GROMACS .gro file of C-alpha atoms in nm:
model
  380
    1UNK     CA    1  -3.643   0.413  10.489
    2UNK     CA    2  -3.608   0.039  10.439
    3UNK     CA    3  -3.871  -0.008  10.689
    4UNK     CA    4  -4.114   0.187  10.452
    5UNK     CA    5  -3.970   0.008  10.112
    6UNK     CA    6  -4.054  -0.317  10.311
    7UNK     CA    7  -4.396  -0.207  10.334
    8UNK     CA    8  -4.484  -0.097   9.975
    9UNK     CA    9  -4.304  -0.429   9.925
   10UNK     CA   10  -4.590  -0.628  10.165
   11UNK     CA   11  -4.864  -0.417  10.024
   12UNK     CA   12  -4.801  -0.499   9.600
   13UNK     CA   13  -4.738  -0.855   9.711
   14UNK     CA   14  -5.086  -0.836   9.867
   15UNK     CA   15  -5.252  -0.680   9.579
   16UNK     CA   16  -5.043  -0.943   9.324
   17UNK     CA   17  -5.193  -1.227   9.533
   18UNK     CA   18  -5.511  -1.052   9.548
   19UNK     CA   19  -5.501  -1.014   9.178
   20UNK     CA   20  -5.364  -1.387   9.082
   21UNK     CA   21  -5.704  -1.496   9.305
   22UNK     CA   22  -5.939  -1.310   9.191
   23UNK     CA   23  -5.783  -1.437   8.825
   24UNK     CA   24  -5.777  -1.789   8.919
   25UNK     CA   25  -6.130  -1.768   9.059
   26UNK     CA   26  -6.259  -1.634   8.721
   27UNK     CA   27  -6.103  -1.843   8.492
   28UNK     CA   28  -6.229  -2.169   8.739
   29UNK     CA   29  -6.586  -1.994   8.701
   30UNK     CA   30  -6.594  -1.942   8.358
   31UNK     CA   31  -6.716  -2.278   8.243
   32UNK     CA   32  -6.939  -2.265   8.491
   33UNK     CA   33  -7.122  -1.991   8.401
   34UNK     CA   34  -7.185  -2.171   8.035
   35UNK     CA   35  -7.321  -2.493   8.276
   36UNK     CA   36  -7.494  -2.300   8.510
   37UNK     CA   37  -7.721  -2.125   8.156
   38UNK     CA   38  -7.813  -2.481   8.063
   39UNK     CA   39  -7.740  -2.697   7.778
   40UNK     CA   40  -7.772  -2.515   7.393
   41UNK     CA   41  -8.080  -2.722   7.314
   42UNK     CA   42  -8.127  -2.742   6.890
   43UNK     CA   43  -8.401  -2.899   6.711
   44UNK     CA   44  -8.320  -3.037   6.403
   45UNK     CA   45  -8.497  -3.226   6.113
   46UNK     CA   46  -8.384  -3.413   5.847
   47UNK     CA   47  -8.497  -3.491   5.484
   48UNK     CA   48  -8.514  -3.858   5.556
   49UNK     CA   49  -8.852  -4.102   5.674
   50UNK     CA   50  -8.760  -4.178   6.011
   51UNK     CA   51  -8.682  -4.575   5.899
   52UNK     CA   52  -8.457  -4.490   5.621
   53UNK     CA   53  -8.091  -4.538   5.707
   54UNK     CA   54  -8.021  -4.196   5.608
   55UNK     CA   55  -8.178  -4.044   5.939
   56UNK     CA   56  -7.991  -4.305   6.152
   57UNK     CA   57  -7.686  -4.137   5.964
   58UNK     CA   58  -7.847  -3.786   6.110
   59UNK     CA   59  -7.921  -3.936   6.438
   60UNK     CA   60  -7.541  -4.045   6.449
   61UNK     CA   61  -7.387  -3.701   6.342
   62UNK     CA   62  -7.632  -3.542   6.646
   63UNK     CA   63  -7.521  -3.844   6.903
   64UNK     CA   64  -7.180  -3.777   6.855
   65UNK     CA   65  -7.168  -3.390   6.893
   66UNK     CA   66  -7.380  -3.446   7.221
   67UNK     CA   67  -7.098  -3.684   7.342
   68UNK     CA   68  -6.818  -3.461   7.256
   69UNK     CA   69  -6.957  -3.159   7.397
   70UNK     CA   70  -7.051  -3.368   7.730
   71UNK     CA   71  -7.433  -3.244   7.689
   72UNK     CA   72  -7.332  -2.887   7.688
   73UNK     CA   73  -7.514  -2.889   7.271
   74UNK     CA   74  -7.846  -3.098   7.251
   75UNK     CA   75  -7.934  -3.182   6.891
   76UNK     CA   76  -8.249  -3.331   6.864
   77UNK     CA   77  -8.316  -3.448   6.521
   78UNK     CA   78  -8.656  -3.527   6.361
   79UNK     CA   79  -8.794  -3.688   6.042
   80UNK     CA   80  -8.875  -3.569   5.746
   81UNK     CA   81  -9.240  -3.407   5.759
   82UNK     CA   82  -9.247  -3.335   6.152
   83UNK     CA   83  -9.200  -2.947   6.106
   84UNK     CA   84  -9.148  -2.900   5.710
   85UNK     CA   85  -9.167  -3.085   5.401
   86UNK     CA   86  -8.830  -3.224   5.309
   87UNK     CA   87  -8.798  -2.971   5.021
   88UNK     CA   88  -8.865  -2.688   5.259
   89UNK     CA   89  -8.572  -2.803   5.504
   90UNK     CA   90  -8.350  -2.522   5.399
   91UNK     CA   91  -8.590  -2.242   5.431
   92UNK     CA   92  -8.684  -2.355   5.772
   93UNK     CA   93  -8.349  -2.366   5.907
   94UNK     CA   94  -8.249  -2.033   5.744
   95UNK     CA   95  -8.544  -1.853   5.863
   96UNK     CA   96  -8.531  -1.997   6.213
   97UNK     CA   97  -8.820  -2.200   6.244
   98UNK     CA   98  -8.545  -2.543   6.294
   99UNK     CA   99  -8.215  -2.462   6.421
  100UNK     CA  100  -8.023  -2.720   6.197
  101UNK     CA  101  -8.134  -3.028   5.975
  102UNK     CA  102  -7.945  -3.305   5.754
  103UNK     CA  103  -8.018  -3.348   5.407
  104UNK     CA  104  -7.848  -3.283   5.097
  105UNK     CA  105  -7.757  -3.015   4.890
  106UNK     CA  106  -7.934  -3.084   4.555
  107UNK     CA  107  -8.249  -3.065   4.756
  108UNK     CA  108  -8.193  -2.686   4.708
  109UNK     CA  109  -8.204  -2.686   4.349
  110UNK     CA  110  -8.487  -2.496   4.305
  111UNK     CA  111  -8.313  -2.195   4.495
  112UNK     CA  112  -7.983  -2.212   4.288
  113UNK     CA  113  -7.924  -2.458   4.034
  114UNK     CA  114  -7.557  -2.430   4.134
  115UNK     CA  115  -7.613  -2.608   4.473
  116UNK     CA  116  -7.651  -2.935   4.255
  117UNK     CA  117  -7.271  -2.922   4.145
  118UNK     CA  118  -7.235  -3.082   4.513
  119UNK     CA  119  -7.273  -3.438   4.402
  120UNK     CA  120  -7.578  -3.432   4.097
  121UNK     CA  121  -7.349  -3.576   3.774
  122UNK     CA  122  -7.037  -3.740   3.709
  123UNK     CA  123  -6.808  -3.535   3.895
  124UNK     CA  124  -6.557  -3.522   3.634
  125UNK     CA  125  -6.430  -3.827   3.701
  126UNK     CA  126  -6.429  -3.735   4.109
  127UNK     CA  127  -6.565  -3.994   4.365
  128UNK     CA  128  -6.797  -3.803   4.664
  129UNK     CA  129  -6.510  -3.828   4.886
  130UNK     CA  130  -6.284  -3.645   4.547
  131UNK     CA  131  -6.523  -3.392   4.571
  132UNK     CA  132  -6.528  -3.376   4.918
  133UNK     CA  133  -6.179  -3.294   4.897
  134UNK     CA  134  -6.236  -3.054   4.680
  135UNK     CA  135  -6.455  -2.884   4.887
  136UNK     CA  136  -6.230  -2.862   5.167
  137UNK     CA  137  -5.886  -2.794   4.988
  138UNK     CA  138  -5.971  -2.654   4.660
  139UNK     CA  139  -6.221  -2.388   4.728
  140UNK     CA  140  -6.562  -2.506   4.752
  141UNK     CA  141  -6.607  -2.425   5.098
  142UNK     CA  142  -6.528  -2.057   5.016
  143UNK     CA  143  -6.723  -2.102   4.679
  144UNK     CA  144  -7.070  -2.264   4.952
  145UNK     CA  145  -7.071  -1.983   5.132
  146UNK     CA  146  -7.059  -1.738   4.894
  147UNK     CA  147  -7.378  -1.919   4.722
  148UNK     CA  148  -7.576  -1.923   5.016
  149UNK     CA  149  -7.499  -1.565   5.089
  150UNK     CA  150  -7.659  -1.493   4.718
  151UNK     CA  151  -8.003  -1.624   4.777
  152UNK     CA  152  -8.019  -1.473   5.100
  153UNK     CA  153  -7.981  -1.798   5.320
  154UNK     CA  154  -7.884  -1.726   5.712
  155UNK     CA  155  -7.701  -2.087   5.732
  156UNK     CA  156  -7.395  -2.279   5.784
  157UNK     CA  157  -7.300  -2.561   5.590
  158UNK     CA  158  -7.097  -2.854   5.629
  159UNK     CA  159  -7.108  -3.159   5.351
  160UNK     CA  160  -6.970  -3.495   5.438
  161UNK     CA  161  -7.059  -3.806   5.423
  162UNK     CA  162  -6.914  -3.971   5.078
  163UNK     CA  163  -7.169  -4.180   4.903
  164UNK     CA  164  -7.110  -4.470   4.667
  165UNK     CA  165  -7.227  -4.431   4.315
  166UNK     CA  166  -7.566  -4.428   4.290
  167UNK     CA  167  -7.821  -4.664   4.045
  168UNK     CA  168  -7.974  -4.590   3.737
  169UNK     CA  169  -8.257  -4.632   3.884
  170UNK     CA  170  -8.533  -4.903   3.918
  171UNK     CA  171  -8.747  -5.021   3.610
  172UNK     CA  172  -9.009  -5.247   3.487
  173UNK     CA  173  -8.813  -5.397   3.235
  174UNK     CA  174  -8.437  -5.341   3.202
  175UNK     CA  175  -8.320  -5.056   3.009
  176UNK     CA  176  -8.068  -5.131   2.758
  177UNK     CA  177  -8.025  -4.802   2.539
  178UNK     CA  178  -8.098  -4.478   2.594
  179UNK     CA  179  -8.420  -4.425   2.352
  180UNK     CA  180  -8.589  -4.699   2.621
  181UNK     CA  181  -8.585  -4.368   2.883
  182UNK     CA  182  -8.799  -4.193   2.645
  183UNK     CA  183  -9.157  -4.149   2.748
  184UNK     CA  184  -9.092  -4.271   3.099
  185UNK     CA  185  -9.252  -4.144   3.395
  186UNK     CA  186  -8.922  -4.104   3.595
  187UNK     CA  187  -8.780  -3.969   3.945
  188UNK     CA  188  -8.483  -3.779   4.045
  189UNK     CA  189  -8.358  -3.467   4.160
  190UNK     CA  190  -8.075  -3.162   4.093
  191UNK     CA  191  -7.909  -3.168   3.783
  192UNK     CA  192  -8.063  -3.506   3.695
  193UNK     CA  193  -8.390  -3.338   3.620
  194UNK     CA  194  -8.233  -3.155   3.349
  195UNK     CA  195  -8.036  -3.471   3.187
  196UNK     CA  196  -8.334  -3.759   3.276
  197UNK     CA  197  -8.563  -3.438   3.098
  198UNK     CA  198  -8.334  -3.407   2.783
  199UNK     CA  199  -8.360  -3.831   2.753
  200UNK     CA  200  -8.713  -3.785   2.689
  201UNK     CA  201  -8.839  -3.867   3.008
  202UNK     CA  202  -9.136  -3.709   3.219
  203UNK     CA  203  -8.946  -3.624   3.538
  204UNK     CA  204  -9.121  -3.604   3.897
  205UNK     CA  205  -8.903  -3.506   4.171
  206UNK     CA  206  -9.033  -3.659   4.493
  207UNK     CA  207  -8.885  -3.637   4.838
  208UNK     CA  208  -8.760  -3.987   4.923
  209UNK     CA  209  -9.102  -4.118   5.191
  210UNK     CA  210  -9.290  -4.071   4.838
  211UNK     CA  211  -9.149  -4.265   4.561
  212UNK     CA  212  -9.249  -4.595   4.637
  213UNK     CA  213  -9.658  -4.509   4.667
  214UNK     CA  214  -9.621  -4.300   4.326
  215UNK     CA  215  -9.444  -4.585   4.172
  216UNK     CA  216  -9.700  -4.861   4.294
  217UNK     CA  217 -10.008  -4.634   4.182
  218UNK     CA  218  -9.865  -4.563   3.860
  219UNK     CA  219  -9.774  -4.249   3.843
  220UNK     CA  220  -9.427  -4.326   3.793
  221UNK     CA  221  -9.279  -4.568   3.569
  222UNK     CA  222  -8.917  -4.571   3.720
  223UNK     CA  223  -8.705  -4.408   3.931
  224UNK     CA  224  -8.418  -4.394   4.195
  225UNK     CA  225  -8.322  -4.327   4.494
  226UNK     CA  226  -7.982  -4.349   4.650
  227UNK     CA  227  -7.855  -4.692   4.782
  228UNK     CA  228  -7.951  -5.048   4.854
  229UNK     CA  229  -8.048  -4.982   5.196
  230UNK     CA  230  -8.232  -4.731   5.139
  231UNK     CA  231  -8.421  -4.865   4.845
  232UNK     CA  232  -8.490  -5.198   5.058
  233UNK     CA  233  -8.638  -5.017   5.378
  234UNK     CA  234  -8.876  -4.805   5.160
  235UNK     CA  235  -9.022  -5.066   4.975
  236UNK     CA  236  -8.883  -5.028   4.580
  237UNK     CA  237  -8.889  -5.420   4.567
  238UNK     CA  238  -9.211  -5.424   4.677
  239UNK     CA  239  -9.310  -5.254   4.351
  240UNK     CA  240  -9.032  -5.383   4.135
  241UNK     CA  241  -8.762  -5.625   4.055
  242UNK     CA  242  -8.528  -5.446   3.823
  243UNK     CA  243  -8.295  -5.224   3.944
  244UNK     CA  244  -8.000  -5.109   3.698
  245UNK     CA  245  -7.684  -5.050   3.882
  246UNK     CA  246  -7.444  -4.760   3.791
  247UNK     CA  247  -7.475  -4.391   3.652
  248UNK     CA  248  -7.354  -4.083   3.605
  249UNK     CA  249  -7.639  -3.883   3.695
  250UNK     CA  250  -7.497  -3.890   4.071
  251UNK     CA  251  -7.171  -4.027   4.086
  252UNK     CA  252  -7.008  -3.821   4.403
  253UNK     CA  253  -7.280  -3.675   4.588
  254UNK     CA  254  -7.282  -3.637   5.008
  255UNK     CA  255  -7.481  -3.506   5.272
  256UNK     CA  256  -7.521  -3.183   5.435
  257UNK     CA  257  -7.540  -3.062   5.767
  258UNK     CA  258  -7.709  -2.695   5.815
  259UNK     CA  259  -7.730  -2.487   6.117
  260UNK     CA  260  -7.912  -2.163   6.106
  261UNK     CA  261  -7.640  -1.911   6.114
  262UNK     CA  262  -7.735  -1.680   6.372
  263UNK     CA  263  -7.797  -1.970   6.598
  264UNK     CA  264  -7.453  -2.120   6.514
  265UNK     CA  265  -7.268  -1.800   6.556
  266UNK     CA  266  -7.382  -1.750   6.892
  267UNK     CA  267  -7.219  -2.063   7.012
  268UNK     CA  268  -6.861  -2.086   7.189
  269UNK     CA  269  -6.557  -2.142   6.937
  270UNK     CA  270  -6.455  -2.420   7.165
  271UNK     CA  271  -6.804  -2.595   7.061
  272UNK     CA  272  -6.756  -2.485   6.703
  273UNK     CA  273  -6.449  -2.628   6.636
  274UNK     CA  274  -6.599  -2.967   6.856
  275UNK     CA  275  -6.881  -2.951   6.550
  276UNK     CA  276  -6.684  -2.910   6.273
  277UNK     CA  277  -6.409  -3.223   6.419
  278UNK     CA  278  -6.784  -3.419   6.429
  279UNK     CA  279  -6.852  -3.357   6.149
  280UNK     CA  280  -6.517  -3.518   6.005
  281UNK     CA  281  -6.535  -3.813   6.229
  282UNK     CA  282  -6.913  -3.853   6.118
  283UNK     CA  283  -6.861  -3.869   5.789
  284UNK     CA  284  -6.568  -4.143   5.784
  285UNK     CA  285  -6.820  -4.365   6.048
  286UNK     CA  286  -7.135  -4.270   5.818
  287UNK     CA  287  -6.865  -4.440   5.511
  288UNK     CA  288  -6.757  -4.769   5.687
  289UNK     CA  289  -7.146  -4.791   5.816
  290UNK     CA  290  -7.243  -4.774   5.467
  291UNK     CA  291  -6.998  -5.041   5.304
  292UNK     CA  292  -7.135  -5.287   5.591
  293UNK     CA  293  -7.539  -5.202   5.584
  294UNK     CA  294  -7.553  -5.173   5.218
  295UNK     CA  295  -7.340  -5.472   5.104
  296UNK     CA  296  -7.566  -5.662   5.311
  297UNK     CA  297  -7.882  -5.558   5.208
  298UNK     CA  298  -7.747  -5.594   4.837
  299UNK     CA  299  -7.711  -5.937   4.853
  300UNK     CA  300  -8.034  -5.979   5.107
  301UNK     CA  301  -8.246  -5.823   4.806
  302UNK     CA  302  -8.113  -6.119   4.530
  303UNK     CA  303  -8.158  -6.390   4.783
  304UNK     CA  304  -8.498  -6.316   4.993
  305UNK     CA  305  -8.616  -6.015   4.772
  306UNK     CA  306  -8.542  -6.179   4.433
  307UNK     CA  307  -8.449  -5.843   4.246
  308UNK     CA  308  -8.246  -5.884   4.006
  309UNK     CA  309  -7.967  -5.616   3.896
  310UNK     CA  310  -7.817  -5.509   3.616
  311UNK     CA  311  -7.560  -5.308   3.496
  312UNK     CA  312  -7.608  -5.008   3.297
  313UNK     CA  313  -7.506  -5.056   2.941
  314UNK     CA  314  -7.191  -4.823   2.839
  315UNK     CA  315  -7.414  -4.649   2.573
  316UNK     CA  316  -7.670  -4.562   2.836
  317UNK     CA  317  -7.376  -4.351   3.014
  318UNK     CA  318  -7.196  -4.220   2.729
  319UNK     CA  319  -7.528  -4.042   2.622
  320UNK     CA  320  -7.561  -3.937   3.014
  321UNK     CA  321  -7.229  -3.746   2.999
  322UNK     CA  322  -7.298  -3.589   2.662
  323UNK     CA  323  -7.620  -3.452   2.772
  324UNK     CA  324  -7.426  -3.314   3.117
  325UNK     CA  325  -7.222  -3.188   2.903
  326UNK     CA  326  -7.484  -2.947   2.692
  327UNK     CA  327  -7.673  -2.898   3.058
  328UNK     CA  328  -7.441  -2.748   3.242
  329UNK     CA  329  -7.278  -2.528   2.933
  330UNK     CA  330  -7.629  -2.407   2.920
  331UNK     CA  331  -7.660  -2.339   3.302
  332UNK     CA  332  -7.276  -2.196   3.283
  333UNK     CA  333  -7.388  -1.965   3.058
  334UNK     CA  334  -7.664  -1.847   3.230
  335UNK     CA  335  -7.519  -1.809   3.618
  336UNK     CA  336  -7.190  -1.717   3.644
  337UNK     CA  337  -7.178  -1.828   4.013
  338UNK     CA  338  -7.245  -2.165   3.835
  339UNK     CA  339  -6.947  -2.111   3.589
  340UNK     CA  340  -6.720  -2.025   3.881
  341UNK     CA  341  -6.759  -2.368   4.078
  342UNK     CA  342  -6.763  -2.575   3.728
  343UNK     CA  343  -6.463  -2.414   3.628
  344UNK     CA  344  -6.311  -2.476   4.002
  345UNK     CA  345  -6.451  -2.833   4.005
  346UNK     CA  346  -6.267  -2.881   3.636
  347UNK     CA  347  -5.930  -2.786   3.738
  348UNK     CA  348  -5.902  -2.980   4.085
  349UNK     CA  349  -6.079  -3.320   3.940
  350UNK     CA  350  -5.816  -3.311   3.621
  351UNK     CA  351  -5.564  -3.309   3.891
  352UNK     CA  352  -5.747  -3.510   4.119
  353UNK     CA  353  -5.819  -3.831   3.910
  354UNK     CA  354  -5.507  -3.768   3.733
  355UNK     CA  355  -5.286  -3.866   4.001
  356UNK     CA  356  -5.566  -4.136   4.084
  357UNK     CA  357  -5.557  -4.320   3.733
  358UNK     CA  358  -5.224  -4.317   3.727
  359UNK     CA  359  -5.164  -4.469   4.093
  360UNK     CA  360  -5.456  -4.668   4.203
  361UNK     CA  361  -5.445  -5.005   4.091
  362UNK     CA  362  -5.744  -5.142   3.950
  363UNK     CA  363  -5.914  -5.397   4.209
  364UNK     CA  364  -6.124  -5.617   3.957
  365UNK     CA  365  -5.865  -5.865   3.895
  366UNK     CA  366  -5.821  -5.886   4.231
  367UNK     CA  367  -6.192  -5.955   4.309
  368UNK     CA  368  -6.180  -6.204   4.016
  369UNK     CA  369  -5.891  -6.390   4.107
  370UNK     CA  370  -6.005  -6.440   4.501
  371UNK     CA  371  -6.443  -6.464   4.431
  372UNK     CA  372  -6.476  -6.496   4.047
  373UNK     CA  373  -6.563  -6.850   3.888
  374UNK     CA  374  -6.234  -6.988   3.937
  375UNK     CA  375  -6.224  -6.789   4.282
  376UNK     CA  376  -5.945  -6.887   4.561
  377UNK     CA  377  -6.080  -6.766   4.823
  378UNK     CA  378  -6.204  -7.057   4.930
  379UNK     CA  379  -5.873  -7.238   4.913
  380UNK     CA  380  -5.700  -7.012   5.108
   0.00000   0.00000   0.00000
């Protein structure tokens, strides 16, 4: 009897072991049999000139998800124009033809004008990285998603990348009230088109490898871009010297990274939750590059370019806001998918810059005291 209980005994301990082995042996094999498929090759594009520092921001994003995934995800990312037109990124992605792409989102706002809330005006008083915020913790991811999903788009989206406040623009003579914009041939995009339209300007918009040939041939009077890096490496003060710093027209905008969402769904969650932690860790890098690159190439454009800069009078901004204001009532009233993110954007920024205003301290005097006329710094 025990003879025969010792047996059993031997033989379940055999098939345990057996078991555990066979276990072990699978779960050792597993990521193997992701390495031995290959790498997930993607080719991406972005809405940027291959020399602007806005692809170098898309080339970073791409470098650092190949790192983290140790090659297992290959993003290749190309320039603006080497598959589709930099208006046509979104279509490409969502129909297949480019797995991903970096660009922004007010690129889109010929497919839904609501697309432009991300970043095209004054953000109620939000920076980009306010909005951003927004986005992640106040329901604008949820709100993305559902907009895509209305016009049909088969894509993922994440926004990051906080950008400074954006110029007025640049000019052949400084602008110093708002009846100078009228009858101006003038660039921008989103929203802007609307508000630049409604200051009696003729607006163009032009993807960003464009501007600078329309403006030198004439067929635009003014117009802007995004940032003093990117206005220096495509050649605005080549074709002119006043650039008017400040506006509302896009005050908190960021960039966006798309994947084509059947593409991105069929990739592990371990190497979706590696993109969306790059994507975070991009953005904050793509913000300190920024301060560095474009404080330097602000000063660079006074001293070697001799541009000079202005800021825009208050009146000029007042009048943008007002118009904003009748814009997006208008649009409000018109989409109510546009309604829904204003009205979501509204209650998060009053908390938002609430609790900013009232605990921020203002850095001006601090800047004066240390590099104003009667400047410190140097004594220290």
């Amino acid at each position: 009897m025990k003879r025969g209980i010792r047996v059993r005994e031997q033989t379940s301990r055999r098939k345990f072991l057996s078991s555990a082995a066979m276990a072990g042996a699978a779960m050792i094999a597993a990521p193997n049999v992701v390495k031995a498929q290959g790498p997930v090759n993607m080719r991406w594009q972005s809405t940027w000139p291959s020399k602007d520092i806005f692809h170098e921001f898309a080339l970073d994003f791409a470098k650092k998800v190949n790192d983290m995934t140790g090659g297992d995800l290959k993003i290749e990312v190309l320039p603006a124009g080497a598959v589709v037109p930099a208006f046509g990124l979104l279509d490409a992605v969502s129909q297949g033809t480019l797995d991903g792409g970096h660009g922004v989102l007010v690129y889109h706002y010929g497919k839904q004008t609501a697309l432009a809330l991300w970043g095209s005006g004054p953000g109620f008083a939000m920076d980009a990285n306010m909005l951003l915020a927004w986005h992640k913790y106040g329901g604008g991811k949820e709100l993305l998603a559902k907009l895509y999903e209305s016009i049909g788009a088969n894509v993922v989206s994440f926004p990051y990348g906080p950008m400074p406040t954006q110029p007025l623009g640049w000019f052949k003579k400084p602008v110093a009230k708002a009846e100078d914009i009228q009858g101006l041939k003038f660039r921008t995009v989103g929203i802007s088109i609307d508000v630049f339209t409604a200051l009696g300007a003729a607006v163009n918009a032009l993807p960003a490898g464009e501007i600078v040939a329309a403006l030198d041939r004439g067929l635009l009077d003014a117009a802007e871009f995004n940032n003093a890096s990117s206005d220096r490496v495509l050649g605005f003060p080549d074709v002119s010297k006043i650039c008017m710093l400040q506006g509302y027209h896009q005050n908190a905008e960021q960039f966006e990274i798309l994947f084509n969402k059947t593409k991105y769904d069929g990739l592990p969650d371990q190497m979706k939750a590696i993109i969306a932690n790059a994507v975070e860790a991009a953005s904050q890098d793509m913000a300190w590059k920024a301060i560095d690159r474009y404080s330097k190439d602000y000063a660079e454009m006074q001293t070697v370019d001799k541009v000079k800069f202005y800021k825009t009078p208050e009146a000029i901004l007042k009048r943008q806001l007002e118009v904003y204001d009748e814009v997006v009532k208008k649009k409000a009233g018109e989409n109510p998918l546009f309604k829904e993110i204003l009205e979501s954007q509204i209650a998060f920024a009053e908390r938002a810059t609430r609790w900013e205003q009232d605990t921020v301290v203002g850095r001006r005097l601090v800047f004066d005291h240390y590099f104003g006329k009667d400047g410190v710094a140097k004594e220290l």
